[in-house]
């Protein structure tokens, strides 16, 4: 039988607490959580909007909310390919939600705009989305309007940090 002396025993150093995350690691974790949260919020709001259309179609309608646009502009704003935008526009035009016309400045180009029906669909859906958001906030916070305003401002700040020309 072999006995080891206390001197021969190896001792492991006491376990130390994990090092606190660096600022960069903390920011990366926050960014991942933010991306997940924004994605989930976007899906929930889309469902609440009850558009009755696929997301790509709604994205095109939303891009047309301010003014008419060419297919190339719509593709850039929606991240859809130009051929896909063309198909979506054909479908939306068939439903009476958009109309296409020759560009006044460049007769070779075609611009698409919302019809009154398209504008109404978008507005009603946005109202449903806002109502769902406020209803959810009222159940969980004291001042839902303030909370929504803070979130809007935070998202604007983040967007401006990444794409200053967009905000």
PDB file of C-alpha atoms in Angstrom:
ATOM      1  CA  UNK A   1       0.000   0.000   0.000  1.00  0.00           C
ATOM      2  CA  UNK A   2       1.341   3.352  -0.962  1.00  0.00           C
ATOM      3  CA  UNK A   3       0.503   6.361   1.092  1.00  0.00           C
ATOM      4  CA  UNK A   4       1.237   9.762  -0.172  1.00  0.00           C
ATOM      5  CA  UNK A   5       2.511  12.378   2.112  1.00  0.00           C
ATOM      6  CA  UNK A   6       0.626  15.616   2.517  1.00  0.00           C
ATOM      7  CA  UNK A   7       3.518  17.282   0.847  1.00  0.00           C
ATOM      8  CA  UNK A   8       3.067  15.234  -2.284  1.00  0.00           C
ATOM      9  CA  UNK A   9      -0.608  16.024  -2.615  1.00  0.00           C
ATOM     10  CA  UNK A  10      -1.385  18.511  -5.240  1.00  0.00           C
ATOM     11  CA  UNK A  11      -3.843  21.105  -4.317  1.00  0.00           C
ATOM     12  CA  UNK A  12      -5.867  22.969  -6.851  1.00  0.00           C
ATOM     13  CA  UNK A  13      -6.087  26.664  -6.434  1.00  0.00           C
ATOM     14  CA  UNK A  14      -9.419  27.867  -5.138  1.00  0.00           C
ATOM     15  CA  UNK A  15     -11.949  28.420  -7.858  1.00  0.00           C
ATOM     16  CA  UNK A  16     -12.103  32.047  -8.719  1.00  0.00           C
ATOM     17  CA  UNK A  17     -15.198  33.868  -9.801  1.00  0.00           C
ATOM     18  CA  UNK A  18     -15.503  34.275 -13.550  1.00  0.00           C
ATOM     19  CA  UNK A  19     -14.097  37.501 -14.814  1.00  0.00           C
ATOM     20  CA  UNK A  20     -16.743  40.111 -15.416  1.00  0.00           C
ATOM     21  CA  UNK A  21     -17.557  40.554 -19.066  1.00  0.00           C
ATOM     22  CA  UNK A  22     -15.688  43.271 -20.856  1.00  0.00           C
ATOM     23  CA  UNK A  23     -17.571  46.294 -22.116  1.00  0.00           C
ATOM     24  CA  UNK A  24     -17.364  44.853 -25.616  1.00  0.00           C
ATOM     25  CA  UNK A  25     -18.737  41.467 -24.504  1.00  0.00           C
ATOM     26  CA  UNK A  26     -21.544  43.186 -22.631  1.00  0.00           C
ATOM     27  CA  UNK A  27     -22.383  45.271 -25.679  1.00  0.00           C
ATOM     28  CA  UNK A  28     -22.358  42.186 -27.915  1.00  0.00           C
ATOM     29  CA  UNK A  29     -24.712  40.364 -25.525  1.00  0.00           C
ATOM     30  CA  UNK A  30     -27.003  43.398 -25.420  1.00  0.00           C
ATOM     31  CA  UNK A  31     -26.978  43.633 -29.227  1.00  0.00           C
ATOM     32  CA  UNK A  32     -27.906  39.951 -29.573  1.00  0.00           C
ATOM     33  CA  UNK A  33     -30.742  40.378 -27.105  1.00  0.00           C
ATOM     34  CA  UNK A  34     -31.875  43.519 -28.875  1.00  0.00           C
ATOM     35  CA  UNK A  35     -31.917  41.777 -32.248  1.00  0.00           C
ATOM     36  CA  UNK A  36     -33.956  38.885 -30.857  1.00  0.00           C
ATOM     37  CA  UNK A  37     -36.330  41.276 -29.133  1.00  0.00           C
ATOM     38  CA  UNK A  38     -36.812  43.485 -32.181  1.00  0.00           C
ATOM     39  CA  UNK A  39     -37.447  40.413 -34.329  1.00  0.00           C
ATOM     40  CA  UNK A  40     -40.065  39.067 -31.922  1.00  0.00           C
ATOM     41  CA  UNK A  41     -41.688  42.493 -31.565  1.00  0.00           C
ATOM     42  CA  UNK A  42     -41.784  42.915 -35.332  1.00  0.00           C
ATOM     43  CA  UNK A  43     -43.480  39.532 -35.791  1.00  0.00           C
ATOM     44  CA  UNK A  44     -45.993  40.245 -33.018  1.00  0.00           C
ATOM     45  CA  UNK A  45     -46.853  43.658 -34.453  1.00  0.00           C
ATOM     46  CA  UNK A  46     -47.185  42.204 -37.948  1.00  0.00           C
ATOM     47  CA  UNK A  47     -49.653  39.600 -36.623  1.00  0.00           C
ATOM     48  CA  UNK A  48     -51.574  42.315 -34.765  1.00  0.00           C
ATOM     49  CA  UNK A  49     -51.809  44.367 -37.964  1.00  0.00           C
ATOM     50  CA  UNK A  50     -53.874  41.631 -39.634  1.00  0.00           C
ATOM     51  CA  UNK A  51     -52.789  42.797 -43.066  1.00  0.00           C
ATOM     52  CA  UNK A  52     -54.026  39.730 -44.892  1.00  0.00           C
ATOM     53  CA  UNK A  53     -50.865  39.905 -47.004  1.00  0.00           C
ATOM     54  CA  UNK A  54     -47.388  38.372 -46.860  1.00  0.00           C
ATOM     55  CA  UNK A  55     -44.678  40.433 -45.156  1.00  0.00           C
ATOM     56  CA  UNK A  56     -42.929  41.243 -48.438  1.00  0.00           C
ATOM     57  CA  UNK A  57     -46.129  42.778 -49.783  1.00  0.00           C
ATOM     58  CA  UNK A  58     -46.578  44.847 -46.631  1.00  0.00           C
ATOM     59  CA  UNK A  59     -42.958  45.951 -46.823  1.00  0.00           C
ATOM     60  CA  UNK A  60     -43.597  47.313 -50.318  1.00  0.00           C
ATOM     61  CA  UNK A  61     -46.788  49.087 -49.205  1.00  0.00           C
ATOM     62  CA  UNK A  62     -44.911  50.616 -46.281  1.00  0.00           C
ATOM     63  CA  UNK A  63     -42.135  51.819 -48.598  1.00  0.00           C
ATOM     64  CA  UNK A  64     -44.776  53.575 -50.700  1.00  0.00           C
ATOM     65  CA  UNK A  65     -46.452  55.284 -47.731  1.00  0.00           C
ATOM     66  CA  UNK A  66     -44.566  58.575 -48.149  1.00  0.00           C
ATOM     67  CA  UNK A  67     -44.460  58.892 -51.928  1.00  0.00           C
ATOM     68  CA  UNK A  68     -44.314  56.990 -55.193  1.00  0.00           C
ATOM     69  CA  UNK A  69     -41.162  55.043 -56.007  1.00  0.00           C
ATOM     70  CA  UNK A  70     -39.486  53.147 -58.815  1.00  0.00           C
ATOM     71  CA  UNK A  71     -38.855  49.423 -58.639  1.00  0.00           C
ATOM     72  CA  UNK A  72     -35.145  49.980 -57.984  1.00  0.00           C
ATOM     73  CA  UNK A  73     -35.938  52.203 -54.983  1.00  0.00           C
ATOM     74  CA  UNK A  74     -38.443  49.681 -53.666  1.00  0.00           C
ATOM     75  CA  UNK A  75     -35.930  46.874 -53.970  1.00  0.00           C
ATOM     76  CA  UNK A  76     -33.342  48.871 -52.045  1.00  0.00           C
ATOM     77  CA  UNK A  77     -35.799  49.849 -49.285  1.00  0.00           C
ATOM     78  CA  UNK A  78     -37.378  46.413 -48.871  1.00  0.00           C
ATOM     79  CA  UNK A  79     -34.313  44.207 -49.428  1.00  0.00           C
ATOM     80  CA  UNK A  80     -36.306  42.273 -52.044  1.00  0.00           C
ATOM     81  CA  UNK A  81     -34.834  41.577 -55.459  1.00  0.00           C
ATOM     82  CA  UNK A  82     -36.076  43.697 -58.354  1.00  0.00           C
ATOM     83  CA  UNK A  83     -37.796  40.714 -60.028  1.00  0.00           C
ATOM     84  CA  UNK A  84     -39.541  39.887 -56.724  1.00  0.00           C
ATOM     85  CA  UNK A  85     -40.646  43.511 -56.302  1.00  0.00           C
ATOM     86  CA  UNK A  86     -42.113  43.420 -59.814  1.00  0.00           C
ATOM     87  CA  UNK A  87     -44.136  40.295 -58.973  1.00  0.00           C
ATOM     88  CA  UNK A  88     -45.301  41.795 -55.660  1.00  0.00           C
ATOM     89  CA  UNK A  89     -46.357  44.997 -57.435  1.00  0.00           C
ATOM     90  CA  UNK A  90     -48.347  43.006 -59.975  1.00  0.00           C
ATOM     91  CA  UNK A  91     -50.151  41.209 -57.154  1.00  0.00           C
ATOM     92  CA  UNK A  92     -50.786  44.427 -55.212  1.00  0.00           C
ATOM     93  CA  UNK A  93     -52.009  46.147 -58.370  1.00  0.00           C
ATOM     94  CA  UNK A  94     -54.367  43.223 -58.989  1.00  0.00           C
ATOM     95  CA  UNK A  95     -55.837  43.804 -55.523  1.00  0.00           C
ATOM     96  CA  UNK A  96     -56.253  47.515 -56.232  1.00  0.00           C
ATOM     97  CA  UNK A  97     -53.720  48.557 -53.556  1.00  0.00           C
ATOM     98  CA  UNK A  98     -51.122  50.203 -55.813  1.00  0.00           C
ATOM     99  CA  UNK A  99     -51.071  51.845 -59.212  1.00  0.00           C
ATOM    100  CA  UNK A 100     -48.232  52.287 -61.649  1.00  0.00           C
ATOM    101  CA  UNK A 101     -47.682  55.196 -63.983  1.00  0.00           C
ATOM    102  CA  UNK A 102     -44.932  56.562 -66.201  1.00  0.00           C
ATOM    103  CA  UNK A 103     -42.567  58.888 -64.399  1.00  0.00           C
ATOM    104  CA  UNK A 104     -43.179  62.526 -65.359  1.00  0.00           C
ATOM    105  CA  UNK A 105     -39.434  63.346 -65.273  1.00  0.00           C
ATOM    106  CA  UNK A 106     -38.280  60.241 -67.154  1.00  0.00           C
ATOM    107  CA  UNK A 107     -40.926  58.696 -69.397  1.00  0.00           C
ATOM    108  CA  UNK A 108     -38.890  55.472 -69.630  1.00  0.00           C
ATOM    109  CA  UNK A 109     -39.341  54.797 -65.914  1.00  0.00           C
ATOM    110  CA  UNK A 110     -42.431  53.624 -64.064  1.00  0.00           C
ATOM    111  CA  UNK A 111     -43.346  54.804 -60.578  1.00  0.00           C
ATOM    112  CA  UNK A 112     -45.679  53.025 -58.219  1.00  0.00           C
ATOM    113  CA  UNK A 113     -47.894  54.679 -55.632  1.00  0.00           C
ATOM    114  CA  UNK A 114     -50.531  53.620 -53.142  1.00  0.00           C
ATOM    115  CA  UNK A 115     -54.150  53.797 -54.149  1.00  0.00           C
ATOM    116  CA  UNK A 116     -56.678  55.092 -51.613  1.00  0.00           C
ATOM    117  CA  UNK A 117     -57.504  51.437 -50.828  1.00  0.00           C
ATOM    118  CA  UNK A 118     -53.815  50.658 -50.253  1.00  0.00           C
ATOM    119  CA  UNK A 119     -53.396  53.690 -48.015  1.00  0.00           C
ATOM    120  CA  UNK A 120     -56.529  52.732 -46.047  1.00  0.00           C
ATOM    121  CA  UNK A 121     -55.347  49.127 -45.585  1.00  0.00           C
ATOM    122  CA  UNK A 122     -51.963  50.340 -44.340  1.00  0.00           C
ATOM    123  CA  UNK A 123     -53.494  52.891 -41.973  1.00  0.00           C
ATOM    124  CA  UNK A 124     -56.019  50.450 -40.456  1.00  0.00           C
ATOM    125  CA  UNK A 125     -53.292  47.864 -39.919  1.00  0.00           C
ATOM    126  CA  UNK A 126     -51.011  50.445 -38.299  1.00  0.00           C
ATOM    127  CA  UNK A 127     -53.854  51.454 -35.975  1.00  0.00           C
ATOM    128  CA  UNK A 128     -54.344  47.802 -34.963  1.00  0.00           C
ATOM    129  CA  UNK A 129     -50.616  47.464 -34.361  1.00  0.00           C
ATOM    130  CA  UNK A 130     -50.485  50.591 -32.193  1.00  0.00           C
ATOM    131  CA  UNK A 131     -53.578  49.508 -30.254  1.00  0.00           C
ATOM    132  CA  UNK A 132     -52.081  46.068 -29.562  1.00  0.00           C
ATOM    133  CA  UNK A 133     -48.815  47.626 -28.412  1.00  0.00           C
ATOM    134  CA  UNK A 134     -50.527  50.133 -26.112  1.00  0.00           C
ATOM    135  CA  UNK A 135     -52.843  47.466 -24.697  1.00  0.00           C
ATOM    136  CA  UNK A 136     -49.856  45.271 -23.879  1.00  0.00           C
ATOM    137  CA  UNK A 137     -47.956  48.167 -22.350  1.00  0.00           C
ATOM    138  CA  UNK A 138     -50.939  49.259 -20.243  1.00  0.00           C
ATOM    139  CA  UNK A 139     -50.960  45.798 -18.682  1.00  0.00           C
ATOM    140  CA  UNK A 140     -47.287  46.040 -17.687  1.00  0.00           C
ATOM    141  CA  UNK A 141     -46.174  49.668 -17.209  1.00  0.00           C
ATOM    142  CA  UNK A 142     -47.527  52.776 -15.536  1.00  0.00           C
ATOM    143  CA  UNK A 143     -46.988  55.156 -18.460  1.00  0.00           C
ATOM    144  CA  UNK A 144     -47.338  53.288 -21.783  1.00  0.00           C
ATOM    145  CA  UNK A 145     -47.070  56.370 -23.968  1.00  0.00           C
ATOM    146  CA  UNK A 146     -43.817  57.411 -22.282  1.00  0.00           C
ATOM    147  CA  UNK A 147     -42.420  53.880 -22.534  1.00  0.00           C
ATOM    148  CA  UNK A 148     -43.285  53.658 -26.242  1.00  0.00           C
ATOM    149  CA  UNK A 149     -41.706  57.086 -26.813  1.00  0.00           C
ATOM    150  CA  UNK A 150     -38.510  56.047 -25.043  1.00  0.00           C
ATOM    151  CA  UNK A 151     -38.335  52.861 -27.113  1.00  0.00           C
ATOM    152  CA  UNK A 152     -38.869  54.841 -30.320  1.00  0.00           C
ATOM    153  CA  UNK A 153     -36.102  57.265 -29.362  1.00  0.00           C
ATOM    154  CA  UNK A 154     -33.731  54.423 -28.449  1.00  0.00           C
ATOM    155  CA  UNK A 155     -34.340  52.672 -31.771  1.00  0.00           C
ATOM    156  CA  UNK A 156     -33.792  55.973 -33.625  1.00  0.00           C
ATOM    157  CA  UNK A 157     -30.508  56.471 -31.775  1.00  0.00           C
ATOM    158  CA  UNK A 158     -29.351  52.956 -32.655  1.00  0.00           C
ATOM    159  CA  UNK A 159     -30.395  53.330 -36.285  1.00  0.00           C
ATOM    160  CA  UNK A 160     -28.631  56.676 -36.546  1.00  0.00           C
ATOM    161  CA  UNK A 161     -25.457  55.076 -35.132  1.00  0.00           C
ATOM    162  CA  UNK A 162     -25.483  52.441 -37.867  1.00  0.00           C
ATOM    163  CA  UNK A 163     -27.007  54.316 -40.812  1.00  0.00           C
ATOM    164  CA  UNK A 164     -26.932  58.078 -40.207  1.00  0.00           C
ATOM    165  CA  UNK A 165     -28.333  58.839 -43.657  1.00  0.00           C
ATOM    166  CA  UNK A 166     -31.472  56.756 -43.034  1.00  0.00           C
ATOM    167  CA  UNK A 167     -32.720  58.419 -39.867  1.00  0.00           C
TER     168      UNK A 167
END
